[in-house]
Amino acid sequence: MKNISSENLSAAQHSLIEAAIAATDTAYVPYSGYHVGAAVLTRSGSVFAASNVENVAYGPTVCAERMAIGKANASGARDIVAIAISSRSDKFEKTKIACGPCGSCRQVIYEMSQVSGYNIDVIGSTIDKSNIAVSTIEDLLPLRKKTYASVNLISSEKLNSDQHSLIEAAIDATDTAYNPYSGYHVGAAVLTRSGSVFAASNVENAAYGSTICAEQMAIGKANASGARDIVAIAISTRSDDQEKNEITSDPCGTCRQAIYEMAQVSECNIEVIMSDKNKRNVIVKSIEQLLPYAFGPSQLHIDVVKGNL
Ligand SMILES: [Zn+2]
Ligand SMILES: [Zn+2]
């Protein structure tokens, strides 16, 4: 995200930020005390603002960005060209930096960018507009829009033995996927600092939103075994539709967010290894490359390392 001075904003960007700041007042945040406001701008100039709505079972919490997109969609507006986000906390002084949306929101903003055909501008602003940063959704969710020409594929011979066995574990795990709706098999395997490997697959649900990706399942499996010092994760996918089998998939925004959280716990910029089932198209990136300007525990002033096992 590039910092820009307030004078360089257009009138439309100014009012979008104002709408996001005003929306922070409507946040329902009894648990975190962290108010987020978001406002989307459509091509025709309409603005839809909303705030975060938390839930006692933390998982059903919906971020302001997704609420604003839902509000626009429910009003028949899907041609989104920009989104502004602002936040403040009841628990500490105003946030000094404008950080990016969480991975799940990036995933949803990206989907809408495919609908509107526009690389949506993402504008983060502190509540007093002293720090304003702008980016685009494609920059905030690298690799989503990829062509093999644009990524550095690693030849299989260049992988070390840990990377090889991690990919193998991920490929094997694709066989256990529960995917009656998509027919899309995803396997993920995490490697801990001590060399343990935990593999899992995606588990879908008739209520699509309750689907859990393989990456999160593998992290959960490691965590349930007392292992949080993750240093690498391998992901492999295959589809029942043979034509899609050559595609090397990258983790969705929500999984990037989950991996980023664990990277804070293990204090390791987790290596993300993406491979097709034949290990022909392998891409290796770090989680910080896949989720730049991430929203993490430090934004909530929480030290997760102290809670490390
Ligand atoms: Zn979010
Ligand atoms: Zn995912």
PDB file of C-alpha atoms and ligand atoms in Angstrom:
ATOM      1  CA  MET A   1       0.000   0.000   0.000  1.00  0.00           C
ATOM      2  CA  LYS A   2       1.324   3.401  -0.911  1.00  0.00           C
ATOM      3  CA  ASN A   3       0.915   6.243   1.516  1.00  0.00           C
ATOM      4  CA  ILE A   4      -0.635   9.288  -0.052  1.00  0.00           C
ATOM      5  CA  SER A   5      -1.309  12.692   1.319  1.00  0.00           C
ATOM      6  CA  SER A   6      -4.858  13.759   1.836  1.00  0.00           C
ATOM      7  CA  GLU A   7      -4.533  16.564  -0.777  1.00  0.00           C
ATOM      8  CA  ASN A   8      -3.913  14.034  -3.516  1.00  0.00           C
ATOM      9  CA  LEU A   9      -7.251  12.325  -3.012  1.00  0.00           C
ATOM     10  CA  SER A  10     -10.136  12.938  -5.391  1.00  0.00           C
ATOM     11  CA  ALA A  11     -13.428  14.301  -4.054  1.00  0.00           C
ATOM     12  CA  ALA A  12     -14.979  10.840  -4.488  1.00  0.00           C
ATOM     13  CA  GLN A  13     -12.154   9.222  -2.495  1.00  0.00           C
ATOM     14  CA  HIS A  14     -12.568  11.837   0.254  1.00  0.00           C
ATOM     15  CA  SER A  15     -16.249  11.160   0.641  1.00  0.00           C
ATOM     16  CA  LEU A  16     -15.682   7.406   0.525  1.00  0.00           C
ATOM     17  CA  ILE A  17     -13.204   7.663   3.414  1.00  0.00           C
ATOM     18  CA  GLU A  18     -15.628   9.915   5.322  1.00  0.00           C
ATOM     19  CA  ALA A  19     -18.374   7.313   4.868  1.00  0.00           C
ATOM     20  CA  ALA A  20     -16.067   4.561   6.182  1.00  0.00           C
ATOM     21  CA  ILE A  21     -15.042   6.664   9.198  1.00  0.00           C
ATOM     22  CA  ALA A  22     -18.682   7.510   9.995  1.00  0.00           C
ATOM     23  CA  ALA A  23     -19.614   3.807   9.749  1.00  0.00           C
ATOM     24  CA  THR A  24     -17.201   2.899  12.575  1.00  0.00           C
ATOM     25  CA  ASP A  25     -19.804   4.344  14.960  1.00  0.00           C
ATOM     26  CA  THR A  26     -22.298   1.625  14.048  1.00  0.00           C
ATOM     27  CA  ALA A  27     -19.950  -1.325  14.708  1.00  0.00           C
ATOM     28  CA  TYR A  28     -21.280  -4.125  16.912  1.00  0.00           C
ATOM     29  CA  VAL A  29     -18.095  -5.048  18.744  1.00  0.00           C
ATOM     30  CA  PRO A  30     -18.819  -6.261  22.303  1.00  0.00           C
ATOM     31  CA  TYR A  31     -15.818  -8.629  22.280  1.00  0.00           C
ATOM     32  CA  SER A  32     -12.900  -6.865  20.611  1.00  0.00           C
ATOM     33  CA  GLY A  33     -13.938  -3.233  21.043  1.00  0.00           C
ATOM     34  CA  TYR A  34     -12.380  -2.800  17.590  1.00  0.00           C
ATOM     35  CA  HIS A  35     -14.597  -0.674  15.349  1.00  0.00           C
ATOM     36  CA  VAL A  36     -14.167  -1.011  11.608  1.00  0.00           C
ATOM     37  CA  GLY A  37     -16.052   0.957   8.988  1.00  0.00           C
ATOM     38  CA  ALA A  38     -15.974   0.231   5.266  1.00  0.00           C
ATOM     39  CA  ALA A  39     -17.547   1.966   2.297  1.00  0.00           C
ATOM     40  CA  VAL A  40     -17.689   0.772  -1.303  1.00  0.00           C
ATOM     41  CA  LEU A  41     -17.984   3.006  -4.348  1.00  0.00           C
ATOM     42  CA  THR A  42     -19.699   1.804  -7.507  1.00  0.00           C
ATOM     43  CA  ARG A  43     -18.914   2.883 -11.050  1.00  0.00           C
ATOM     44  CA  SER A  44     -22.060   5.033 -11.101  1.00  0.00           C
ATOM     45  CA  GLY A  45     -20.976   6.876  -7.935  1.00  0.00           C
ATOM     46  CA  SER A  46     -23.152   5.172  -5.316  1.00  0.00           C
ATOM     47  CA  VAL A  47     -21.658   4.608  -1.869  1.00  0.00           C
ATOM     48  CA  PHE A  48     -22.597   1.785   0.510  1.00  0.00           C
ATOM     49  CA  ALA A  49     -21.133   1.849   4.014  1.00  0.00           C
ATOM     50  CA  ALA A  50     -21.263  -0.707   6.814  1.00  0.00           C
ATOM     51  CA  SER A  51     -19.409  -1.855   9.921  1.00  0.00           C
ATOM     52  CA  ASN A  52     -18.255  -5.080  11.542  1.00  0.00           C
ATOM     53  CA  VAL A  53     -20.731  -7.316  13.359  1.00  0.00           C
ATOM     54  CA  GLU A  54     -19.144  -9.628  15.912  1.00  0.00           C
ATOM     55  CA  ASN A  55     -20.444 -12.859  17.354  1.00  0.00           C
ATOM     56  CA  VAL A  56     -19.848 -14.666  20.624  1.00  0.00           C
ATOM     57  CA  ALA A  57     -18.708 -17.724  18.619  1.00  0.00           C
ATOM     58  CA  TYR A  58     -15.977 -15.527  17.042  1.00  0.00           C
ATOM     59  CA  GLY A  59     -16.066 -17.446  13.720  1.00  0.00           C
ATOM     60  CA  PRO A  60     -19.428 -16.069  12.520  1.00  0.00           C
ATOM     61  CA  THR A  61     -18.126 -12.486  12.911  1.00  0.00           C
ATOM     62  CA  VAL A  62     -18.481 -10.571   9.649  1.00  0.00           C
ATOM     63  CA  CYS A  63     -16.034  -7.813   8.803  1.00  0.00           C
ATOM     64  CA  ALA A  64     -17.124  -4.322   7.742  1.00  0.00           C
ATOM     65  CA  GLU A  65     -15.779  -4.797   4.217  1.00  0.00           C
ATOM     66  CA  ARG A  66     -17.954  -7.837   3.561  1.00  0.00           C
ATOM     67  CA  MET A  67     -20.959  -6.139   5.180  1.00  0.00           C
ATOM     68  CA  ALA A  68     -20.529  -3.142   2.851  1.00  0.00           C
ATOM     69  CA  ILE A  69     -20.228  -5.413  -0.199  1.00  0.00           C
ATOM     70  CA  GLY A  70     -23.352  -7.305   0.908  1.00  0.00           C
ATOM     71  CA  LYS A  71     -25.226  -4.024   1.327  1.00  0.00           C
ATOM     72  CA  ALA A  72     -24.232  -2.921  -2.186  1.00  0.00           C
ATOM     73  CA  ASN A  73     -25.171  -6.316  -3.625  1.00  0.00           C
ATOM     74  CA  ALA A  74     -28.540  -6.312  -1.867  1.00  0.00           C
ATOM     75  CA  SER A  75     -29.191  -2.930  -3.485  1.00  0.00           C
ATOM     76  CA  GLY A  76     -28.451  -4.409  -6.904  1.00  0.00           C
ATOM     77  CA  ALA A  77     -25.001  -2.809  -7.160  1.00  0.00           C
ATOM     78  CA  ARG A  78     -22.077  -5.055  -8.081  1.00  0.00           C
ATOM     79  CA  ASP A  79     -19.927  -2.729 -10.172  1.00  0.00           C
ATOM     80  CA  ILE A  80     -17.569  -1.834  -7.331  1.00  0.00           C
ATOM     81  CA  VAL A  81     -14.502   0.249  -8.208  1.00  0.00           C
ATOM     82  CA  ALA A  82     -13.172   1.234  -4.757  1.00  0.00           C
ATOM     83  CA  ILE A  83     -13.442   0.388  -1.074  1.00  0.00           C
ATOM     84  CA  ALA A  84     -12.329   2.549   1.856  1.00  0.00           C
ATOM     85  CA  ILE A  85     -11.663   1.151   5.321  1.00  0.00           C
ATOM     86  CA  SER A  86     -11.086   2.849   8.657  1.00  0.00           C
ATOM     87  CA  SER A  87     -10.805   1.522  12.192  1.00  0.00           C
ATOM     88  CA  ARG A  88     -10.496   2.559  15.820  1.00  0.00           C
ATOM     89  CA  SER A  89     -10.346   0.759  19.135  1.00  0.00           C
ATOM     90  CA  ASP A  90     -12.085   1.309  22.465  1.00  0.00           C
ATOM     91  CA  LYS A  91      -9.083  -0.351  24.135  1.00  0.00           C
ATOM     92  CA  PHE A  92      -6.122   1.657  22.920  1.00  0.00           C
ATOM     93  CA  GLU A  93      -5.220   4.973  21.337  1.00  0.00           C
ATOM     94  CA  LYS A  94      -6.097   5.483  17.720  1.00  0.00           C
ATOM     95  CA  THR A  95      -4.383   3.197  15.251  1.00  0.00           C
ATOM     96  CA  LYS A  96      -1.435   4.917  13.647  1.00  0.00           C
ATOM     97  CA  ILE A  97      -1.125   2.834  10.522  1.00  0.00           C
ATOM     98  CA  ALA A  98      -3.678   2.035   7.891  1.00  0.00           C
ATOM     99  CA  CYS A  99      -3.406  -1.722   7.341  1.00  0.00           C
ATOM    100  CA  GLY A 100      -5.007  -3.838   4.675  1.00  0.00           C
ATOM    101  CA  PRO A 101      -8.231  -5.825   4.926  1.00  0.00           C
ATOM    102  CA  CYS A 102      -8.064  -9.342   6.376  1.00  0.00           C
ATOM    103  CA  GLY A 103      -7.519 -12.239   3.980  1.00  0.00           C
ATOM    104  CA  SER A 104     -11.187 -13.244   3.940  1.00  0.00           C
ATOM    105  CA  CYS A 105     -12.248  -9.741   2.944  1.00  0.00           C
ATOM    106  CA  ARG A 106      -9.540  -9.641   0.261  1.00  0.00           C
ATOM    107  CA  GLN A 107     -10.990 -12.875  -1.101  1.00  0.00           C
ATOM    108  CA  VAL A 108     -14.478 -11.338  -1.261  1.00  0.00           C
ATOM    109  CA  ILE A 109     -13.232  -8.031  -2.730  1.00  0.00           C
ATOM    110  CA  TYR A 110     -11.334 -10.051  -5.345  1.00  0.00           C
ATOM    111  CA  GLU A 111     -14.494 -11.920  -6.305  1.00  0.00           C
ATOM    112  CA  MET A 112     -16.293  -8.604  -6.801  1.00  0.00           C
ATOM    113  CA  SER A 113     -13.406  -7.314  -8.900  1.00  0.00           C
ATOM    114  CA  GLN A 114     -14.033 -10.255 -11.240  1.00  0.00           C
ATOM    115  CA  VAL A 115     -17.699  -9.251 -11.403  1.00  0.00           C
ATOM    116  CA  SER A 116     -17.065  -5.538 -11.999  1.00  0.00           C
ATOM    117  CA  GLY A 117     -14.092  -6.173 -14.279  1.00  0.00           C
ATOM    118  CA  TYR A 118     -12.184  -3.541 -12.314  1.00  0.00           C
ATOM    119  CA  ASN A 119      -9.023  -3.993 -10.228  1.00  0.00           C
ATOM    120  CA  ILE A 120     -10.707  -2.483  -7.145  1.00  0.00           C
ATOM    121  CA  ASP A 121      -8.853   0.322  -5.333  1.00  0.00           C
ATOM    122  CA  VAL A 122      -8.414  -0.396  -1.636  1.00  0.00           C
ATOM    123  CA  ILE A 123      -8.006   2.717   0.517  1.00  0.00           C
ATOM    124  CA  GLY A 124      -7.066   2.432   4.181  1.00  0.00           C
ATOM    125  CA  SER A 125      -7.302   5.487   6.389  1.00  0.00           C
ATOM    126  CA  THR A 126      -6.738   6.234  10.039  1.00  0.00           C
ATOM    127  CA  ILE A 127      -9.730   7.784  11.733  1.00  0.00           C
ATOM    128  CA  ASP A 128      -8.149  11.270  11.623  1.00  0.00           C
ATOM    129  CA  LYS A 129      -7.003  10.853   8.001  1.00  0.00           C
ATOM    130  CA  SER A 130      -3.381  11.445   9.089  1.00  0.00           C
ATOM    131  CA  ASN A 131      -2.293   8.230   7.391  1.00  0.00           C
ATOM    132  CA  ILE A 132      -3.923   7.156   4.145  1.00  0.00           C
ATOM    133  CA  ALA A 133      -2.677   4.227   2.091  1.00  0.00           C
ATOM    134  CA  VAL A 134      -3.914   3.025  -1.266  1.00  0.00           C
ATOM    135  CA  SER A 135      -3.481  -0.206  -3.132  1.00  0.00           C
ATOM    136  CA  THR A 136      -5.406  -2.460  -5.467  1.00  0.00           C
ATOM    137  CA  ILE A 137      -6.964  -5.805  -4.721  1.00  0.00           C
ATOM    138  CA  GLU A 138      -4.637  -7.581  -7.147  1.00  0.00           C
ATOM    139  CA  ASP A 139      -1.647  -6.227  -5.239  1.00  0.00           C
ATOM    140  CA  LEU A 140      -3.174  -7.239  -1.913  1.00  0.00           C
ATOM    141  CA  LEU A 141      -3.914 -10.796  -3.032  1.00  0.00           C
ATOM    142  CA  PRO A 142      -0.914 -11.727  -5.164  1.00  0.00           C
ATOM    143  CA  LEU A 143      -1.079 -14.841  -7.344  1.00  0.00           C
ATOM    144  CA  ARG A 144      -4.878 -14.938  -7.447  1.00  0.00           C
ATOM    145  CA  LYS A 145      -4.805 -13.609 -10.960  1.00  0.00           C
ATOM    146  CA  LYS A 146      -1.886 -15.610 -12.233  1.00  0.00           C
ATOM    147  CA  THR A 147      -0.538 -16.858 -15.454  1.00  0.00           C
ATOM    148  CA  TYR A 148       2.360 -19.245 -15.435  1.00  0.00           C
ATOM    149  CA  ALA A 149       4.365 -16.675 -17.319  1.00  0.00           C
ATOM    150  CA  SER A 150       4.020 -14.289 -14.387  1.00  0.00           C
ATOM    151  CA  VAL A 151       5.209 -16.589 -11.603  1.00  0.00           C
ATOM    152  CA  ASN A 152       8.535 -18.223 -11.000  1.00  0.00           C
ATOM    153  CA  LEU A 153       7.956 -21.924 -11.305  1.00  0.00           C
ATOM    154  CA  ILE A 154      10.491 -24.030  -9.451  1.00  0.00           C
ATOM    155  CA  SER A 155      11.724 -27.139 -11.130  1.00  0.00           C
ATOM    156  CA  SER A 156      11.125 -30.244  -9.095  1.00  0.00           C
ATOM    157  CA  GLU A 157      14.880 -31.028  -8.904  1.00  0.00           C
ATOM    158  CA  LYS A 158      15.497 -27.778  -7.043  1.00  0.00           C
ATOM    159  CA  LEU A 159      13.272 -28.788  -4.139  1.00  0.00           C
ATOM    160  CA  ASN A 160      14.914 -30.131  -0.994  1.00  0.00           C
ATOM    161  CA  SER A 161      13.825 -33.409   0.591  1.00  0.00           C
ATOM    162  CA  ASP A 162      11.609 -31.685   3.198  1.00  0.00           C
ATOM    163  CA  GLN A 163       9.790 -29.820   0.447  1.00  0.00           C
ATOM    164  CA  HIS A 164       9.403 -33.013  -1.573  1.00  0.00           C
ATOM    165  CA  SER A 165       7.910 -35.002   1.276  1.00  0.00           C
ATOM    166  CA  LEU A 166       5.640 -32.133   2.292  1.00  0.00           C
ATOM    167  CA  ILE A 167       4.248 -31.920  -1.248  1.00  0.00           C
ATOM    168  CA  GLU A 168       3.794 -35.704  -1.291  1.00  0.00           C
ATOM    169  CA  ALA A 169       1.832 -35.532   1.967  1.00  0.00           C
ATOM    170  CA  ALA A 170      -0.385 -32.794   0.492  1.00  0.00           C
ATOM    171  CA  ILE A 171      -0.952 -34.768  -2.714  1.00  0.00           C
ATOM    172  CA  ASP A 172      -1.861 -37.904  -0.720  1.00  0.00           C
ATOM    173  CA  ALA A 173      -4.288 -35.891   1.414  1.00  0.00           C
ATOM    174  CA  THR A 174      -6.307 -34.835  -1.650  1.00  0.00           C
ATOM    175  CA  ASP A 175      -7.730 -38.389  -1.656  1.00  0.00           C
ATOM    176  CA  THR A 176      -9.498 -37.757   1.647  1.00  0.00           C
ATOM    177  CA  ALA A 177     -11.333 -34.579   0.558  1.00  0.00           C
ATOM    178  CA  TYR A 178     -15.066 -34.363   1.312  1.00  0.00           C
ATOM    179  CA  ASN A 179     -16.257 -32.357  -1.683  1.00  0.00           C
ATOM    180  CA  PRO A 180     -19.701 -33.413  -2.887  1.00  0.00           C
ATOM    181  CA  TYR A 181     -20.422 -29.886  -4.195  1.00  0.00           C
ATOM    182  CA  SER A 182     -17.303 -28.727  -6.037  1.00  0.00           C
ATOM    183  CA  GLY A 183     -15.573 -32.005  -6.873  1.00  0.00           C
ATOM    184  CA  TYR A 184     -12.414 -30.050  -6.065  1.00  0.00           C
ATOM    185  CA  HIS A 185      -9.863 -31.978  -4.007  1.00  0.00           C
ATOM    186  CA  VAL A 186      -7.424 -29.959  -1.926  1.00  0.00           C
ATOM    187  CA  GLY A 187      -4.681 -31.421   0.231  1.00  0.00           C
ATOM    188  CA  ALA A 188      -2.486 -29.434   2.582  1.00  0.00           C
ATOM    189  CA  ALA A 189       0.404 -30.458   4.793  1.00  0.00           C
ATOM    190  CA  VAL A 190       2.187 -28.340   7.386  1.00  0.00           C
ATOM    191  CA  LEU A 191       5.757 -28.854   8.547  1.00  0.00           C
ATOM    192  CA  THR A 192       6.818 -27.863  12.055  1.00  0.00           C
ATOM    193  CA  ARG A 193      10.252 -26.693  13.153  1.00  0.00           C
ATOM    194  CA  SER A 194      10.928 -30.091  14.716  1.00  0.00           C
ATOM    195  CA  GLY A 195      10.097 -31.890  11.466  1.00  0.00           C
ATOM    196  CA  SER A 196       6.577 -33.143  12.157  1.00  0.00           C
ATOM    197  CA  VAL A 197       4.096 -33.178   9.272  1.00  0.00           C
ATOM    198  CA  PHE A 198       0.313 -32.807   9.608  1.00  0.00           C
ATOM    199  CA  ALA A 199      -1.832 -33.275   6.511  1.00  0.00           C
ATOM    200  CA  ALA A 200      -5.534 -32.732   5.895  1.00  0.00           C
ATOM    201  CA  SER A 201      -8.052 -31.999   3.149  1.00  0.00           C
ATOM    202  CA  ASN A 202     -11.041 -29.768   2.479  1.00  0.00           C
ATOM    203  CA  VAL A 203     -14.383 -30.531   4.114  1.00  0.00           C
ATOM    204  CA  GLU A 204     -17.328 -28.974   2.294  1.00  0.00           C
ATOM    205  CA  ASN A 205     -20.783 -28.195   3.610  1.00  0.00           C
ATOM    206  CA  ALA A 206     -24.225 -27.748   2.063  1.00  0.00           C
ATOM    207  CA  ALA A 207     -24.143 -24.275   3.657  1.00  0.00           C
ATOM    208  CA  TYR A 208     -21.147 -23.286   1.522  1.00  0.00           C
ATOM    209  CA  GLY A 209     -19.894 -20.735   4.055  1.00  0.00           C
ATOM    210  CA  SER A 210     -19.315 -23.501   6.588  1.00  0.00           C
ATOM    211  CA  THR A 211     -16.840 -25.248   4.266  1.00  0.00           C
ATOM    212  CA  ILE A 212     -13.348 -25.521   5.734  1.00  0.00           C
ATOM    213  CA  CYS A 213     -10.336 -25.437   3.442  1.00  0.00           C
ATOM    214  CA  ALA A 214      -7.559 -28.041   3.612  1.00  0.00           C
ATOM    215  CA  GLU A 215      -4.984 -25.478   4.784  1.00  0.00           C
ATOM    216  CA  GLN A 216      -7.049 -24.578   7.850  1.00  0.00           C
ATOM    217  CA  MET A 217      -7.772 -28.233   8.543  1.00  0.00           C
ATOM    218  CA  ALA A 218      -4.031 -29.034   8.473  1.00  0.00           C
ATOM    219  CA  ILE A 219      -3.278 -26.122  10.801  1.00  0.00           C
ATOM    220  CA  GLY A 220      -6.041 -27.329  13.129  1.00  0.00           C
ATOM    221  CA  LYS A 221      -4.672 -30.857  13.097  1.00  0.00           C
ATOM    222  CA  ALA A 222      -1.189 -29.606  14.006  1.00  0.00           C
ATOM    223  CA  ASN A 223      -2.587 -27.366  16.717  1.00  0.00           C
ATOM    224  CA  ALA A 224      -4.669 -30.190  18.190  1.00  0.00           C
ATOM    225  CA  SER A 225      -1.453 -32.223  18.378  1.00  0.00           C
ATOM    226  CA  GLY A 226       0.223 -29.446  20.352  1.00  0.00           C
ATOM    227  CA  ALA A 227       2.294 -28.205  17.397  1.00  0.00           C
ATOM    228  CA  ARG A 228       2.170 -24.492  16.545  1.00  0.00           C
ATOM    229  CA  ASP A 229       5.711 -23.883  15.330  1.00  0.00           C
ATOM    230  CA  ILE A 230       4.848 -24.141  11.650  1.00  0.00           C
ATOM    231  CA  VAL A 231       7.606 -23.294   9.175  1.00  0.00           C
ATOM    232  CA  ALA A 232       6.121 -24.475   5.866  1.00  0.00           C
ATOM    233  CA  ILE A 233       2.868 -25.545   4.258  1.00  0.00           C
ATOM    234  CA  ALA A 234       2.398 -27.425   0.997  1.00  0.00           C
ATOM    235  CA  ILE A 235      -0.841 -27.320  -0.962  1.00  0.00           C
ATOM    236  CA  SER A 236      -1.927 -29.496  -3.850  1.00  0.00           C
ATOM    237  CA  THR A 237      -5.212 -29.612  -5.715  1.00  0.00           C
ATOM    238  CA  ARG A 238      -6.926 -31.701  -8.308  1.00  0.00           C
ATOM    239  CA  SER A 239     -10.370 -31.566  -9.790  1.00  0.00           C
ATOM    240  CA  ASP A 240     -12.733 -34.324 -10.838  1.00  0.00           C
ATOM    241  CA  ASP A 241     -12.855 -32.228 -13.990  1.00  0.00           C
ATOM    242  CA  GLN A 242      -9.655 -33.484 -15.678  1.00  0.00           C
ATOM    243  CA  GLU A 243      -9.096 -30.294 -17.645  1.00  0.00           C
ATOM    244  CA  LYS A 244      -8.423 -28.312 -14.473  1.00  0.00           C
ATOM    245  CA  ASN A 245      -5.756 -30.682 -13.205  1.00  0.00           C
ATOM    246  CA  GLU A 246      -2.761 -28.830 -14.546  1.00  0.00           C
ATOM    247  CA  ILE A 247      -3.567 -25.704 -12.572  1.00  0.00           C
ATOM    248  CA  THR A 248      -1.459 -25.008  -9.496  1.00  0.00           C
ATOM    249  CA  SER A 249      -3.706 -23.431  -6.896  1.00  0.00           C
ATOM    250  CA  ASP A 250      -2.788 -20.764  -4.395  1.00  0.00           C
ATOM    251  CA  PRO A 251      -4.409 -20.515  -0.952  1.00  0.00           C
ATOM    252  CA  CYS A 252      -7.624 -18.482  -0.725  1.00  0.00           C
ATOM    253  CA  GLY A 253      -7.565 -15.234   1.237  1.00  0.00           C
ATOM    254  CA  THR A 254      -9.063 -16.823   4.336  1.00  0.00           C
ATOM    255  CA  CYS A 255      -6.344 -19.498   4.405  1.00  0.00           C
ATOM    256  CA  ARG A 256      -3.651 -16.860   3.890  1.00  0.00           C
ATOM    257  CA  GLN A 257      -5.080 -15.108   6.946  1.00  0.00           C
ATOM    258  CA  ALA A 258      -4.965 -18.375   8.934  1.00  0.00           C
ATOM    259  CA  ILE A 259      -1.379 -19.076   7.827  1.00  0.00           C
ATOM    260  CA  TYR A 260      -0.375 -15.487   8.686  1.00  0.00           C
ATOM    261  CA  GLU A 261      -1.719 -15.914  12.226  1.00  0.00           C
ATOM    262  CA  MET A 262       0.387 -19.043  12.703  1.00  0.00           C
ATOM    263  CA  ALA A 263       3.401 -17.223  11.261  1.00  0.00           C
ATOM    264  CA  GLN A 264       3.029 -14.703  14.099  1.00  0.00           C
ATOM    265  CA  VAL A 265       2.909 -17.556  16.629  1.00  0.00           C
ATOM    266  CA  SER A 266       5.904 -19.447  15.197  1.00  0.00           C
ATOM    267  CA  GLU A 267       7.782 -16.190  14.435  1.00  0.00           C
ATOM    268  CA  CYS A 268       8.567 -17.618  11.015  1.00  0.00           C
ATOM    269  CA  ASN A 269       7.654 -16.161   7.626  1.00  0.00           C
ATOM    270  CA  ILE A 270       6.015 -19.483   6.672  1.00  0.00           C
ATOM    271  CA  GLU A 271       7.000 -20.930   3.303  1.00  0.00           C
ATOM    272  CA  VAL A 272       3.999 -21.724   1.117  1.00  0.00           C
ATOM    273  CA  ILE A 273       4.639 -24.444  -1.484  1.00  0.00           C
ATOM    274  CA  MET A 274       2.001 -24.833  -4.172  1.00  0.00           C
ATOM    275  CA  SER A 275       2.104 -27.830  -6.460  1.00  0.00           C
ATOM    276  CA  ASP A 276      -0.019 -29.598  -9.025  1.00  0.00           C
ATOM    277  CA  LYS A 277      -0.452 -33.348  -8.560  1.00  0.00           C
ATOM    278  CA  ASN A 278       2.447 -34.139 -10.888  1.00  0.00           C
ATOM    279  CA  LYS A 279       4.904 -31.720  -9.260  1.00  0.00           C
ATOM    280  CA  ARG A 280       5.444 -30.123 -12.657  1.00  0.00           C
ATOM    281  CA  ASN A 281       4.267 -26.638 -11.750  1.00  0.00           C
ATOM    282  CA  VAL A 282       5.607 -25.766  -8.311  1.00  0.00           C
ATOM    283  CA  ILE A 283       5.472 -22.245  -6.889  1.00  0.00           C
ATOM    284  CA  VAL A 284       7.175 -21.292  -3.621  1.00  0.00           C
ATOM    285  CA  LYS A 285       6.351 -18.024  -1.837  1.00  0.00           C
ATOM    286  CA  SER A 286       6.400 -16.768   1.735  1.00  0.00           C
ATOM    287  CA  ILE A 287       3.189 -15.912   3.553  1.00  0.00           C
ATOM    288  CA  GLU A 288       4.284 -12.266   3.726  1.00  0.00           C
ATOM    289  CA  GLN A 289       4.510 -12.259  -0.066  1.00  0.00           C
ATOM    290  CA  LEU A 290       1.051 -13.803  -0.342  1.00  0.00           C
ATOM    291  CA  LEU A 291      -0.583 -11.485   2.197  1.00  0.00           C
ATOM    292  CA  PRO A 292       1.187  -8.100   2.125  1.00  0.00           C
ATOM    293  CA  TYR A 293       0.140  -5.403   4.628  1.00  0.00           C
ATOM    294  CA  ALA A 294      -1.644  -8.098   6.591  1.00  0.00           C
ATOM    295  CA  PHE A 295      -4.029  -7.493   9.433  1.00  0.00           C
ATOM    296  CA  GLY A 296      -2.670  -9.431  12.387  1.00  0.00           C
ATOM    297  CA  PRO A 297      -2.570  -9.663  16.174  1.00  0.00           C
ATOM    298  CA  SER A 298      -0.353  -6.584  16.408  1.00  0.00           C
ATOM    299  CA  GLN A 299      -3.233  -4.466  15.081  1.00  0.00           C
ATOM    300  CA  LEU A 300      -5.193  -5.601  18.135  1.00  0.00           C
ATOM    301  CA  HIS A 301      -2.125  -4.982  20.345  1.00  0.00           C
ATOM    302  CA  ILE A 302      -2.004  -8.672  21.250  1.00  0.00           C
ATOM    303  CA  ASP A 303       1.204 -10.645  21.705  1.00  0.00           C
ATOM    304  CA  VAL A 304       0.474 -14.169  20.512  1.00  0.00           C
ATOM    305  CA  VAL A 305       4.039 -15.365  21.094  1.00  0.00           C
ATOM    306  CA  LYS A 306       3.499 -15.283  24.850  1.00  0.00           C
ATOM    307  CA  GLY A 307       0.777 -17.842  24.299  1.00  0.00           C
ATOM    308  CA  ASN A 308       3.076 -20.106  22.338  1.00  0.00           C
ATOM    309  CA  LEU A 309       3.335 -23.700  23.449  1.00  0.00           C
TER     310      LEU A 309
HETATM  311 ZN    ZN B   1     -12.067  -8.919   7.045  1.00  0.00          ZN
HETATM  312 ZN    ZN B   2      -8.864 -21.505   1.728  1.00  0.00          ZN
END
